[in-house]
PDB file of C-alpha atoms in Angstrom:
ATOM      1  CA  ALA A   1     136.107  41.556 110.450  1.00 74.00           C
ATOM      2  CA  GLN A   2     134.174  43.434 113.072  1.00 81.00           C
ATOM      3  CA  SER A   3     130.501  42.597 113.364  1.00 88.00           C
ATOM      4  CA  VAL A   4     127.575  42.993 115.710  1.00 93.00           C
ATOM      5  CA  THR A   5     124.683  40.580 116.179  1.00 95.00           C
ATOM      6  CA  GLN A   6     121.427  41.323 117.899  1.00 96.00           C
ATOM      7  CA  PRO A   7     119.746  37.916 118.149  1.00 96.00           C
ATOM      8  CA  ASP A   8     116.267  39.226 118.911  1.00 95.00           C
ATOM      9  CA  ILE A   9     114.547  41.011 116.036  1.00 94.00           C
ATOM     10  CA  HIS A  10     111.428  41.792 118.034  1.00 96.00           C
ATOM     11  CA  ILE A  11     110.686  41.766 121.774  1.00 97.00           C
ATOM     12  CA  THR A  12     107.434  42.482 123.569  1.00 97.00           C
ATOM     13  CA  VAL A  13     107.322  43.233 127.287  1.00 97.00           C
ATOM     14  CA  SER A  14     104.635  44.486 129.621  1.00 97.00           C
ATOM     15  CA  GLU A  15     104.905  47.948 131.060  1.00 97.00           C
ATOM     16  CA  GLY A  16     106.697  47.782 134.389  1.00 97.00           C
ATOM     17  CA  ALA A  17     108.489  44.553 133.541  1.00 97.00           C
ATOM     18  CA  SER A  18     112.246  44.277 133.276  1.00 97.00           C
ATOM     19  CA  LEU A  19     114.010  44.296 129.941  1.00 97.00           C
ATOM     20  CA  GLU A  20     117.178  42.811 128.533  1.00 97.00           C
ATOM     21  CA  LEU A  21     118.248  43.292 124.918  1.00 98.00           C
ATOM     22  CA  ARG A  22     121.083  41.120 123.721  1.00 98.00           C
ATOM     23  CA  CYS A  23     124.117  42.176 121.726  1.00 97.00           C
ATOM     24  CA  ASN A  24     127.100  40.090 120.678  1.00 96.00           C
ATOM     25  CA  TYR A  25     130.120  41.481 118.918  1.00 93.00           C
ATOM     26  CA  SER A  26     133.108  40.195 117.030  1.00 89.00           C
ATOM     27  CA  TYR A  27     136.263  42.250 117.484  1.00 80.00           C
ATOM     28  CA  GLY A  28     139.917  41.399 117.984  1.00 70.00           C
ATOM     29  CA  ALA A  29     140.903  44.048 120.490  1.00 75.00           C
ATOM     30  CA  THR A  30     139.065  45.844 123.258  1.00 74.00           C
ATOM     31  CA  PRO A  31     135.906  47.058 121.589  1.00 86.00           C
ATOM     32  CA  TYR A  32     134.243  50.418 121.781  1.00 90.00           C
ATOM     33  CA  LEU A  33     130.565  49.604 122.272  1.00 93.00           C
ATOM     34  CA  PHE A  34     127.440  51.699 121.949  1.00 95.00           C
ATOM     35  CA  TRP A  35     123.696  51.414 122.333  1.00 97.00           C
ATOM     36  CA  TYR A  36     121.491  53.787 120.348  1.00 96.00           C
ATOM     37  CA  VAL A  37     117.702  54.153 120.402  1.00 96.00           C
ATOM     38  CA  GLN A  38     115.551  55.179 117.449  1.00 93.00           C
ATOM     39  CA  SER A  39     112.053  56.352 118.280  1.00 90.00           C
ATOM     40  CA  PRO A  40     109.462  56.175 115.492  1.00 85.00           C
ATOM     41  CA  GLY A  41     110.190  58.755 112.805  1.00 81.00           C
ATOM     42  CA  GLN A  42     113.257  60.018 114.630  1.00 84.00           C
ATOM     43  CA  GLY A  43     117.001  59.814 114.298  1.00 87.00           C
ATOM     44  CA  LEU A  44     119.182  57.748 116.589  1.00 92.00           C
ATOM     45  CA  GLN A  45     120.035  58.877 120.090  1.00 94.00           C
ATOM     46  CA  LEU A  46     122.926  57.563 122.158  1.00 94.00           C
ATOM     47  CA  LEU A  47     121.838  55.681 125.281  1.00 97.00           C
ATOM     48  CA  LEU A  48     125.264  54.724 126.588  1.00 96.00           C
ATOM     49  CA  LYS A  49     128.755  53.695 125.556  1.00 94.00           C
ATOM     50  CA  TYR A  50     131.612  51.586 126.872  1.00 93.00           C
ATOM     51  CA  PHE A  51     135.306  52.108 126.232  1.00 87.00           C
ATOM     52  CA  SER A  52     137.119  50.792 129.297  1.00 85.00           C
ATOM     53  CA  GLY A  53     136.937  50.570 133.069  1.00 87.00           C
ATOM     54  CA  ASP A  54     133.842  49.513 134.950  1.00 90.00           C
ATOM     55  CA  THR A  55     132.042  46.914 132.882  1.00 92.00           C
ATOM     56  CA  LEU A  56     128.613  48.085 134.046  1.00 96.00           C
ATOM     57  CA  VAL A  57     127.735  51.296 132.255  1.00 96.00           C
ATOM     58  CA  GLN A  58     124.891  53.626 133.166  1.00 97.00           C
ATOM     59  CA  GLY A  59     123.079  55.547 130.481  1.00 96.00           C
ATOM     60  CA  ILE A  60     120.171  57.873 129.973  1.00 96.00           C
ATOM     61  CA  LYS A  61     116.501  57.044 130.566  1.00 94.00           C
ATOM     62  CA  GLY A  62     117.351  54.497 133.269  1.00 96.00           C
ATOM     63  CA  PHE A  63     119.206  52.096 130.956  1.00 97.00           C
ATOM     64  CA  GLU A  64     122.381  50.235 131.781  1.00 98.00           C
ATOM     65  CA  ALA A  65     124.561  47.774 129.910  1.00 98.00           C
ATOM     66  CA  GLU A  66     127.138  45.227 130.987  1.00 97.00           C
ATOM     67  CA  PHE A  67     130.254  44.386 129.016  1.00 95.00           C
ATOM     68  CA  LYS A  68     131.264  40.725 129.306  1.00 94.00           C
ATOM     69  CA  ARG A  69     134.465  40.018 127.453  1.00 91.00           C
ATOM     70  CA  SER A  70     134.250  36.254 128.007  1.00 91.00           C
ATOM     71  CA  GLN A  71     130.878  36.162 126.256  1.00 93.00           C
ATOM     72  CA  SER A  72     131.602  38.915 123.716  1.00 93.00           C
ATOM     73  CA  SER A  73     128.390  40.534 124.850  1.00 95.00           C
ATOM     74  CA  PHE A  74     127.119  43.981 125.702  1.00 97.00           C
ATOM     75  CA  ASN A  75     123.514  43.488 126.799  1.00 98.00           C
ATOM     76  CA  LEU A  76     121.214  46.402 127.531  1.00 98.00           C
ATOM     77  CA  ARG A  77     118.950  46.308 130.570  1.00 98.00           C
ATOM     78  CA  LYS A  78     116.247  48.327 132.237  1.00 98.00           C
ATOM     79  CA  PRO A  79     114.587  47.279 135.502  1.00 97.00           C
ATOM     80  CA  SER A  80     111.136  48.677 134.698  1.00 97.00           C
ATOM     81  CA  VAL A  81     109.991  49.496 131.186  1.00 97.00           C
ATOM     82  CA  HIS A  82     107.771  52.468 130.386  1.00 96.00           C
ATOM     83  CA  TRP A  83     105.427  52.694 127.409  1.00 95.00           C
ATOM     84  CA  SER A  84     107.635  55.469 126.001  1.00 94.00           C
ATOM     85  CA  ASP A  85     110.522  53.002 125.704  1.00 96.00           C
ATOM     86  CA  ALA A  86     108.867  51.402 122.680  1.00 96.00           C
ATOM     87  CA  ALA A  87     111.402  51.973 119.912  1.00 96.00           C
ATOM     88  CA  GLU A  88     114.143  50.393 117.834  1.00 95.00           C
ATOM     89  CA  TYR A  89     117.374  49.660 119.685  1.00 97.00           C
ATOM     90  CA  PHE A  90     120.726  49.376 117.960  1.00 96.00           C
ATOM     91  CA  CYS A  91     123.963  48.018 119.313  1.00 96.00           C
ATOM     92  CA  ALA A  92     127.140  49.192 117.597  1.00 94.00           C
ATOM     93  CA  VAL A  93     130.880  48.660 117.750  1.00 91.00           C
ATOM     94  CA  GLY A  94     133.369  51.343 116.828  1.00 86.00           C
ATOM     95  CA  ALA A  95     135.885  50.416 114.164  1.00 76.00           C
ATOM     96  CA  SER A  96     139.564  50.833 114.882  1.00 69.00           C
ATOM     97  CA  GLY A  97     141.320  53.921 113.621  1.00 69.00           C
ATOM     98  CA  ASN A  98     140.247  57.536 113.742  1.00 63.00           C
ATOM     99  CA  THR A  99     137.428  57.378 111.243  1.00 69.00           C
ATOM    100  CA  GLY A 100     134.446  57.430 113.567  1.00 72.00           C
ATOM    101  CA  LYS A 101     133.046  54.422 111.758  1.00 83.00           C
ATOM    102  CA  LEU A 102     130.338  52.561 113.643  1.00 88.00           C
ATOM    103  CA  ILE A 103     129.230  49.051 112.730  1.00 90.00           C
ATOM    104  CA  PHE A 104     125.632  48.502 113.701  1.00 93.00           C
ATOM    105  CA  GLY A 105     123.654  45.408 114.544  1.00 94.00           C
ATOM    106  CA  GLN A 106     120.346  44.652 112.858  1.00 93.00           C
ATOM    107  CA  GLY A 107     118.349  46.308 115.595  1.00 95.00           C
ATOM    108  CA  THR A 108     115.735  45.030 118.047  1.00 97.00           C
ATOM    109  CA  THR A 109     112.202  46.362 117.959  1.00 96.00           C
ATOM    110  CA  LEU A 110     110.770  46.779 121.441  1.00 97.00           C
ATOM    111  CA  GLN A 111     107.027  46.744 121.883  1.00 97.00           C
ATOM    112  CA  VAL A 112     105.551  47.611 125.273  1.00 97.00           C
ATOM    113  CA  LYS A 113     102.173  46.222 126.292  1.00 95.00           C
ATOM    114  CA  PRO A 114      99.997  48.276 128.633  1.00 90.00           C
TER     115      PRO A 114
ATOM    116  CA  ASP B   1     117.321  74.995 117.447  1.00 60.00           C
ATOM    117  CA  THR B   2     117.548  71.542 115.872  1.00 68.00           C
ATOM    118  CA  ALA B   3     121.062  70.172 116.242  1.00 90.00           C
ATOM    119  CA  VAL B   4     121.248  68.120 113.044  1.00 95.00           C
ATOM    120  CA  SER B   5     118.639  68.873 110.406  1.00 95.00           C
ATOM    121  CA  GLN B   6     117.921  67.258 107.064  1.00 96.00           C
ATOM    122  CA  THR B   7     115.807  68.321 104.128  1.00 96.00           C
ATOM    123  CA  PRO B   8     113.606  67.042 102.753  1.00 96.00           C
ATOM    124  CA  LYS B   9     112.034  64.639 105.242  1.00 94.00           C
ATOM    125  CA  TYR B  10     110.364  62.661 102.467  1.00 96.00           C
ATOM    126  CA  LEU B  11     111.437  62.341  98.853  1.00 97.00           C
ATOM    127  CA  VAL B  12     109.500  60.417  96.213  1.00 97.00           C
ATOM    128  CA  THR B  13     110.952  60.280  92.729  1.00 97.00           C
ATOM    129  CA  GLN B  14     111.167  58.246  89.533  1.00 97.00           C
ATOM    130  CA  MET B  15     113.960  55.909  88.520  1.00 97.00           C
ATOM    131  CA  GLY B  16     116.681  57.664  86.591  1.00 97.00           C
ATOM    132  CA  ASN B  17     116.211  61.041  88.242  1.00 97.00           C
ATOM    133  CA  ASP B  18     118.892  62.973  90.105  1.00 97.00           C
ATOM    134  CA  LYS B  19     118.158  64.198  93.621  1.00 97.00           C
ATOM    135  CA  SER B  20     119.900  65.835  96.562  1.00 97.00           C
ATOM    136  CA  ILE B  21     119.464  65.604 100.309  1.00 97.00           C
ATOM    137  CA  LYS B  22     120.779  68.405 102.477  1.00 97.00           C
ATOM    138  CA  CYS B  23     122.179  68.189 105.985  1.00 97.00           C
ATOM    139  CA  GLU B  24     123.161  70.945 108.376  1.00 97.00           C
ATOM    140  CA  GLN B  25     124.474  70.822 111.928  1.00 96.00           C
ATOM    141  CA  ASN B  26     124.625  73.772 114.313  1.00 95.00           C
ATOM    142  CA  LEU B  27     126.703  72.008 116.954  1.00 94.00           C
ATOM    143  CA  GLY B  28     130.054  73.268 115.741  1.00 93.00           C
ATOM    144  CA  HIS B  29     131.167  69.687 115.075  1.00 93.00           C
ATOM    145  CA  ASP B  30     134.112  68.841 112.863  1.00 90.00           C
ATOM    146  CA  THR B  31     132.937  65.524 111.431  1.00 91.00           C
ATOM    147  CA  MET B  32     129.783  64.644 109.528  1.00 93.00           C
ATOM    148  CA  TYR B  33     128.443  61.337 108.226  1.00 92.00           C
ATOM    149  CA  TRP B  34     125.876  59.813 105.895  1.00 94.00           C
ATOM    150  CA  TYR B  35     124.234  56.503 106.783  1.00 94.00           C
ATOM    151  CA  LYS B  36     121.777  54.383 104.823  1.00 95.00           C
ATOM    152  CA  GLN B  37     119.059  52.403 106.597  1.00 93.00           C
ATOM    153  CA  ASP B  38     117.455  49.780 104.395  1.00 91.00           C
ATOM    154  CA  SER B  39     113.989  48.277 104.572  1.00 89.00           C
ATOM    155  CA  LYS B  40     115.162  45.751 107.170  1.00 86.00           C
ATOM    156  CA  LYS B  41     116.373  48.645 109.332  1.00 86.00           C
ATOM    157  CA  PHE B  42     119.999  47.663 108.810  1.00 88.00           C
ATOM    158  CA  LEU B  43     122.093  50.803 109.235  1.00 91.00           C
ATOM    159  CA  LYS B  44     125.345  51.213 107.364  1.00 91.00           C
ATOM    160  CA  ILE B  45     127.771  54.088 107.019  1.00 91.00           C
ATOM    161  CA  MET B  46     128.278  55.526 103.552  1.00 92.00           C
ATOM    162  CA  PHE B  47     130.566  58.529 103.947  1.00 90.00           C
ATOM    163  CA  SER B  48     132.198  60.718 106.529  1.00 88.00           C
ATOM    164  CA  TYR B  49     133.788  64.129 106.198  1.00 87.00           C
ATOM    165  CA  ASN B  50     136.089  65.893 108.591  1.00 85.00           C
ATOM    166  CA  ASN B  51     136.380  69.635 108.038  1.00 80.00           C
ATOM    167  CA  LYS B  52     135.275  69.260 104.427  1.00 79.00           C
ATOM    168  CA  GLU B  53     137.713  66.412 103.772  1.00 85.00           C
ATOM    169  CA  LEU B  54     136.483  62.918 102.868  1.00 86.00           C
ATOM    170  CA  ILE B  55     137.502  60.300 105.449  1.00 83.00           C
ATOM    171  CA  ILE B  56     135.264  57.305 104.811  1.00 81.00           C
ATOM    172  CA  ASN B  57     133.905  56.147 101.478  1.00 81.00           C
ATOM    173  CA  GLU B  58     132.343  52.756 102.001  1.00 83.00           C
ATOM    174  CA  THR B  59     132.154  51.057  98.604  1.00 77.00           C
ATOM    175  CA  VAL B  60     129.203  53.188  97.652  1.00 85.00           C
ATOM    176  CA  PRO B  61     128.328  53.413  93.932  1.00 89.00           C
ATOM    177  CA  ASN B  62     129.792  56.522  92.373  1.00 90.00           C
ATOM    178  CA  ARG B  63     126.257  57.653  91.578  1.00 95.00           C
ATOM    179  CA  PHE B  64     126.363  58.906  95.180  1.00 94.00           C
ATOM    180  CA  SER B  65     128.443  62.025  95.650  1.00 92.00           C
ATOM    181  CA  PRO B  66     128.733  63.808  98.981  1.00 92.00           C
ATOM    182  CA  LYS B  67     129.554  67.475  98.993  1.00 91.00           C
ATOM    183  CA  SER B  68     130.657  69.546 101.964  1.00 91.00           C
ATOM    184  CA  PRO B  69     130.640  73.287 101.224  1.00 90.00           C
ATOM    185  CA  ASP B  70     131.672  74.019 104.797  1.00 90.00           C
ATOM    186  CA  LYS B  71     132.047  72.012 107.975  1.00 88.00           C
ATOM    187  CA  ALA B  72     128.435  72.669 109.022  1.00 94.00           C
ATOM    188  CA  HIS B  73     126.952  71.161 105.862  1.00 95.00           C
ATOM    189  CA  LEU B  74     127.170  67.787 104.179  1.00 94.00           C
ATOM    190  CA  ASN B  75     124.880  67.227 101.235  1.00 95.00           C
ATOM    191  CA  LEU B  76     124.255  63.972  99.405  1.00 96.00           C
ATOM    192  CA  HIS B  77     123.654  64.010  95.669  1.00 96.00           C
ATOM    193  CA  ILE B  78     122.392  60.880  93.947  1.00 96.00           C
ATOM    194  CA  ASN B  79     122.472  60.485  90.162  1.00 96.00           C
ATOM    195  CA  SER B  80     120.408  58.083  88.079  1.00 97.00           C
ATOM    196  CA  LEU B  81     118.329  56.832  90.963  1.00 96.00           C
ATOM    197  CA  GLU B  82     117.563  53.105  91.110  1.00 96.00           C
ATOM    198  CA  LEU B  83     114.859  51.153  92.929  1.00 96.00           C
ATOM    199  CA  GLY B  84     117.462  49.816  95.344  1.00 94.00           C
ATOM    200  CA  ASP B  85     118.278  53.324  96.500  1.00 95.00           C
ATOM    201  CA  SER B  86     114.961  53.453  98.335  1.00 96.00           C
ATOM    202  CA  ALA B  87     115.874  53.746 102.009  1.00 96.00           C
ATOM    203  CA  VAL B  88     116.067  56.142 104.898  1.00 95.00           C
ATOM    204  CA  TYR B  89     119.203  58.270 104.809  1.00 96.00           C
ATOM    205  CA  PHE B  90     120.558  59.648 108.055  1.00 95.00           C
ATOM    206  CA  CYS B  91     123.015  62.437 108.500  1.00 96.00           C
ATOM    207  CA  ALA B  92     125.079  62.579 111.697  1.00 94.00           C
ATOM    208  CA  SER B  93     127.853  64.663 113.207  1.00 93.00           C
ATOM    209  CA  SER B  94     130.457  64.265 115.924  1.00 91.00           C
ATOM    210  CA  PRO B  95     132.598  66.851 117.665  1.00 90.00           C
ATOM    211  CA  GLY B  96     136.190  65.774 117.144  1.00 79.00           C
ATOM    212  CA  LEU B  97     138.491  64.533 114.447  1.00 73.00           C
ATOM    213  CA  ALA B  98     136.471  61.336 114.213  1.00 64.00           C
ATOM    214  CA  PRO B  99     137.862  59.267 117.081  1.00 71.00           C
ATOM    215  CA  VAL B 100     135.630  56.297 117.587  1.00 76.00           C
ATOM    216  CA  THR B 101     134.949  57.426 121.142  1.00 80.00           C
ATOM    217  CA  ASP B 102     133.013  60.517 120.064  1.00 85.00           C
ATOM    218  CA  THR B 103     129.233  60.490 120.324  1.00 88.00           C
ATOM    219  CA  GLN B 104     127.489  60.840 117.005  1.00 91.00           C
ATOM    220  CA  TYR B 105     124.377  63.006 116.815  1.00 93.00           C
ATOM    221  CA  PHE B 106     121.842  61.957 114.213  1.00 94.00           C
ATOM    222  CA  GLY B 107     119.388  63.908 112.136  1.00 94.00           C
ATOM    223  CA  PRO B 108     115.739  62.822 111.779  1.00 93.00           C
ATOM    224  CA  GLY B 109     116.317  61.044 108.484  1.00 94.00           C
ATOM    225  CA  THR B 110     115.135  61.424 104.892  1.00 96.00           C
ATOM    226  CA  ARG B 111     112.909  58.699 103.527  1.00 95.00           C
ATOM    227  CA  LEU B 112     113.686  58.249  99.838  1.00 97.00           C
ATOM    228  CA  THR B 113     111.270  56.276  97.694  1.00 97.00           C
ATOM    229  CA  VAL B 114     112.215  55.506  94.113  1.00 97.00           C
ATOM    230  CA  LEU B 115     109.317  54.422  91.878  1.00 96.00           C
TER     231      LEU B 115
END
């Protein structure tokens, strides 16, 4: 069965520091992978997605993610974190078939220290 | 000009009551979804509708009944509310006939508290 694991429940980084959020997936075929961000009291917003092609994907707000098939990972990175990046981050894999079903990880809470 | 809106934002009610949450999207999308986010922030799909037709029904108790009067609206009715129904419910929409590659656009959520 498809699944997504985000090993880090909570991460704290200093403003201006680099960030990497981990995501591991379990999927038989080529996965469709997504990163969403949820700001406090808000709905989820898509940061980026990967379907095929270049394994380094650029997204909004200066985020990027790298698909590594050998490690079943799709880690999210940002070179310099801003205080406004404090939020909940969700990795998701798209289920096969035309249902639009997304399977989400448990989420990682990012706290940014001034 | 909110893309996906939900009402109410907060809902506090007693066990055993029946309540509804409304969702509307003005994006012209064909597919709409309901997700449940529990207290541990775990997000799971409940239902999806494409052009008023049910596509996904994820082993949700039949106390939950989605209703789509038209493709811009997907409401969630919950009968006989239980403590375990307390969660944040998110509505979402996507443009196409639900290919997994479509971006889903989420509403702000409805926090349901059952006392």
